[in-house]
Amino acid sequence: YGLGSSPVVGFVGRLIPRKGAIALLQAMRTVWAWNPQVRLVLAGSAPPGVSEVEDVIQRFTPDERRRIIRIPEFREREKASIYDAFDVFVLPSTSESFGIVYLEAWACEKPVIGACIGSTQSVIREGEDGLLVNPQNPLGIADAIVSLLSDPGERERLGKNGKAKAITQF
């Protein structure tokens, strides 16, 4: 995907507002102010027609848009390589009933950031195998991303704990 050695924040899911894509995009401006080398991978399709997420992306500067890597379509067997490219997986979704994508990220030993909502809180244990954020607060999402990108040891710890949890409980 041409990511090189840049830090990578990843999102896998439908590119719709309730999945948290817009809040994540808004958060990336703060992340990029901290480190403009960070790349955002958006893996997933948008609904047909005009997408609210696409509208947000088009309001970014050309330089910011170059930091966003889109993977609109991919095969199931490609998912592991996509997750492997991430340093941090972020899905601040307000509509997850379970959130299997967190388990997929954990299977690749990636730390996860999810929304502090009931269903996600039953999957992610704050500070043990991931971080929980207010899905309506892009600054809080950015702070969580910067915190993990700044601390490789914490990323590794959360990713390993998540993998162990995914294997033993799911």
Coordinates of C-alpha atoms in Angstrom, one line a residue:
Y1 CA 0.0 0.0 0.0
G2 CA 3.0 2.3 -0.2
L3 CA 3.1 3.1 3.5
G4 CA 6.8 2.9 3.9
S5 CA 8.0 3.3 7.5
S6 CA 5.4 5.9 8.4
P7 CA 3.3 5.4 11.5
V8 CA -0.1 4.0 10.4
V9 CA -3.6 4.5 12.0
G10 CA -6.1 2.1 10.6
F11 CA -9.8 1.9 10.2
V12 CA -11.7 -1.1 8.8
G13 CA -15.4 -0.8 8.2
R14 CA -18.1 0.9 6.1
L15 CA -17.3 4.5 5.6
I16 CA -20.4 5.9 7.3
P17 CA -20.7 8.5 10.1
R18 CA -22.0 6.1 12.7
K19 CA -18.9 3.9 12.3
G20 CA -16.9 6.9 13.5
A21 CA -15.1 7.7 10.2
I22 CA -15.9 11.4 10.3
A23 CA -14.8 11.8 14.0
L24 CA -11.6 9.9 13.1
L25 CA -10.9 12.1 10.1
Q26 CA -11.4 15.2 12.3
A27 CA -9.0 13.7 14.9
M28 CA -6.3 13.2 12.3
R29 CA -5.8 16.9 11.9
T30 CA -4.6 17.0 15.5
V31 CA -2.5 13.9 15.0
W32 CA -0.9 15.4 11.9
A33 CA -0.1 18.6 13.8
W34 CA 1.8 16.3 16.2
N35 CA 3.4 14.2 13.4
P36 CA 2.7 14.9 9.7
Q37 CA 4.3 11.6 8.7
V38 CA 1.3 9.6 10.2
R39 CA -0.8 7.9 7.6
L40 CA -4.5 7.0 7.8
V41 CA -5.7 3.8 6.1
L42 CA -9.4 3.7 5.5
A43 CA -10.3 0.2 4.5
G44 CA -13.9 -0.2 3.5
S45 CA -16.5 0.9 1.1
A46 CA -18.8 3.9 1.2
P47 CA -22.5 3.7 0.4
P48 CA -23.5 4.4 -3.2
G49 CA -24.0 8.1 -4.1
V50 CA -22.7 11.1 -2.2
S51 CA -20.9 10.1 1.0
E52 CA -20.7 12.3 4.0
V53 CA -17.2 10.9 4.7
E54 CA -16.1 11.7 1.2
D55 CA -17.3 15.3 1.7
V56 CA -15.1 15.6 4.8
I57 CA -12.1 14.2 2.9
Q58 CA -12.6 16.7 0.1
R59 CA -12.4 19.6 2.6
F60 CA -8.9 18.5 3.5
T61 CA -5.9 20.2 1.9
P62 CA -4.2 18.2 -0.9
D63 CA -1.3 17.5 1.4
E64 CA -3.7 16.1 4.1
R65 CA -5.5 14.0 1.4
R66 CA -2.1 12.5 0.4
R67 CA -1.8 11.1 4.0
I68 CA -5.0 9.1 3.6
I69 CA -4.8 5.7 1.9
R70 CA -8.1 4.4 0.7
I71 CA -8.7 0.6 0.3
P72 CA -12.4 0.6 -0.9
E73 CA -12.5 -3.1 -1.8
F74 CA -10.5 -6.0 -0.6
R75 CA -10.9 -9.8 -0.2
E76 CA -11.4 -11.4 3.1
R77 CA -8.0 -13.1 2.8
E78 CA -6.4 -9.7 2.5
K79 CA -7.6 -8.5 5.9
A80 CA -4.7 -9.8 7.9
S81 CA -2.2 -8.0 5.7
I82 CA -4.2 -4.8 6.1
Y83 CA -4.3 -5.0 9.9
D84 CA -0.6 -6.0 9.9
A85 CA 0.2 -2.6 8.3
F86 CA -1.4 -0.7 11.2
D87 CA 0.3 0.6 14.3
V88 CA -3.0 1.4 15.9
F89 CA -6.6 0.3 14.9
V90 CA -9.3 2.9 15.5
L91 CA -13.1 2.4 15.2
P92 CA -15.0 4.9 17.3
S93 CA -18.3 3.5 16.2
T94 CA -21.5 4.3 17.9
S95 CA -23.4 1.4 16.3
E96 CA -21.5 -1.8 17.0
S97 CA -23.5 -4.6 18.6
F98 CA -20.2 -6.6 19.2
G99 CA -17.3 -5.3 17.1
I100 CA -15.6 -8.3 15.5
V101 CA -13.1 -5.9 13.9
Y102 CA -11.6 -5.5 17.3
L103 CA -11.0 -9.2 17.4
E104 CA -9.5 -9.2 13.9
A105 CA -7.1 -6.4 14.9
W106 CA -6.2 -8.3 18.1
A107 CA -5.5 -11.4 16.1
C108 CA -2.7 -9.4 14.5
E109 CA -1.6 -8.1 17.9
K110 CA -2.7 -4.5 17.2
P111 CA -3.8 -2.1 20.0
V112 CA -7.4 -0.9 19.5
I113 CA -9.3 2.3 20.2
G114 CA -13.0 2.0 20.4
A115 CA -16.0 4.1 21.5
C116 CA -16.9 4.3 25.1
I117 CA -20.4 2.8 24.5
G118 CA -22.1 -0.2 26.2
S119 CA -21.5 -2.8 23.6
T120 CA -17.8 -1.9 22.9
Q121 CA -17.1 -1.6 26.6
S122 CA -18.1 -5.2 26.9
V123 CA -15.4 -6.2 24.4
I124 CA -12.5 -3.7 25.1
R125 CA -11.2 -3.5 28.6
E126 CA -9.9 0.1 29.1
G127 CA -6.1 0.2 29.6
E128 CA -5.8 -3.6 29.5
D129 CA -6.4 -4.5 25.8
G130 CA -7.4 -1.2 24.3
L131 CA -8.5 2.3 24.9
L132 CA -12.0 3.7 25.0
V133 CA -12.9 7.2 23.8
N134 CA -15.9 9.5 23.5
P135 CA -16.9 9.0 19.9
Q136 CA -18.2 12.6 19.6
N137 CA -14.8 14.1 20.7
P138 CA -12.2 14.2 17.9
L139 CA -9.7 15.7 20.3
G140 CA -10.0 12.8 22.7
I141 CA -9.7 10.4 19.8
A142 CA -6.5 12.2 18.7
D143 CA -5.1 12.1 22.2
A144 CA -5.6 8.4 22.4
I145 CA -3.9 7.9 19.0
V146 CA -1.0 10.1 19.9
S147 CA -0.6 8.4 23.2
L148 CA -0.3 5.0 21.5
L149 CA 1.9 6.1 18.7
S150 CA 4.2 7.7 21.2
D151 CA 4.6 4.5 23.2
P152 CA 5.7 1.4 21.3
G153 CA 5.8 -0.6 24.6
E154 CA 2.2 0.2 25.4
R155 CA 1.1 -0.6 21.9
E156 CA 2.8 -4.0 22.1
R157 CA 1.3 -4.7 25.6
L158 CA -2.2 -3.8 24.5
G159 CA -1.9 -5.8 21.3
K160 CA -0.6 -8.9 23.1
N161 CA -3.3 -8.7 25.7
G162 CA -5.9 -8.3 23.0
K163 CA -4.6 -11.3 21.1
A164 CA -4.6 -13.5 24.3
K165 CA -8.2 -12.3 25.0
A166 CA -9.4 -13.0 21.5
I167 CA -7.9 -16.5 21.5
T168 CA -9.1 -17.5 25.0
Q169 CA -12.5 -15.8 25.1
F170 CA -13.6 -15.7 21.4

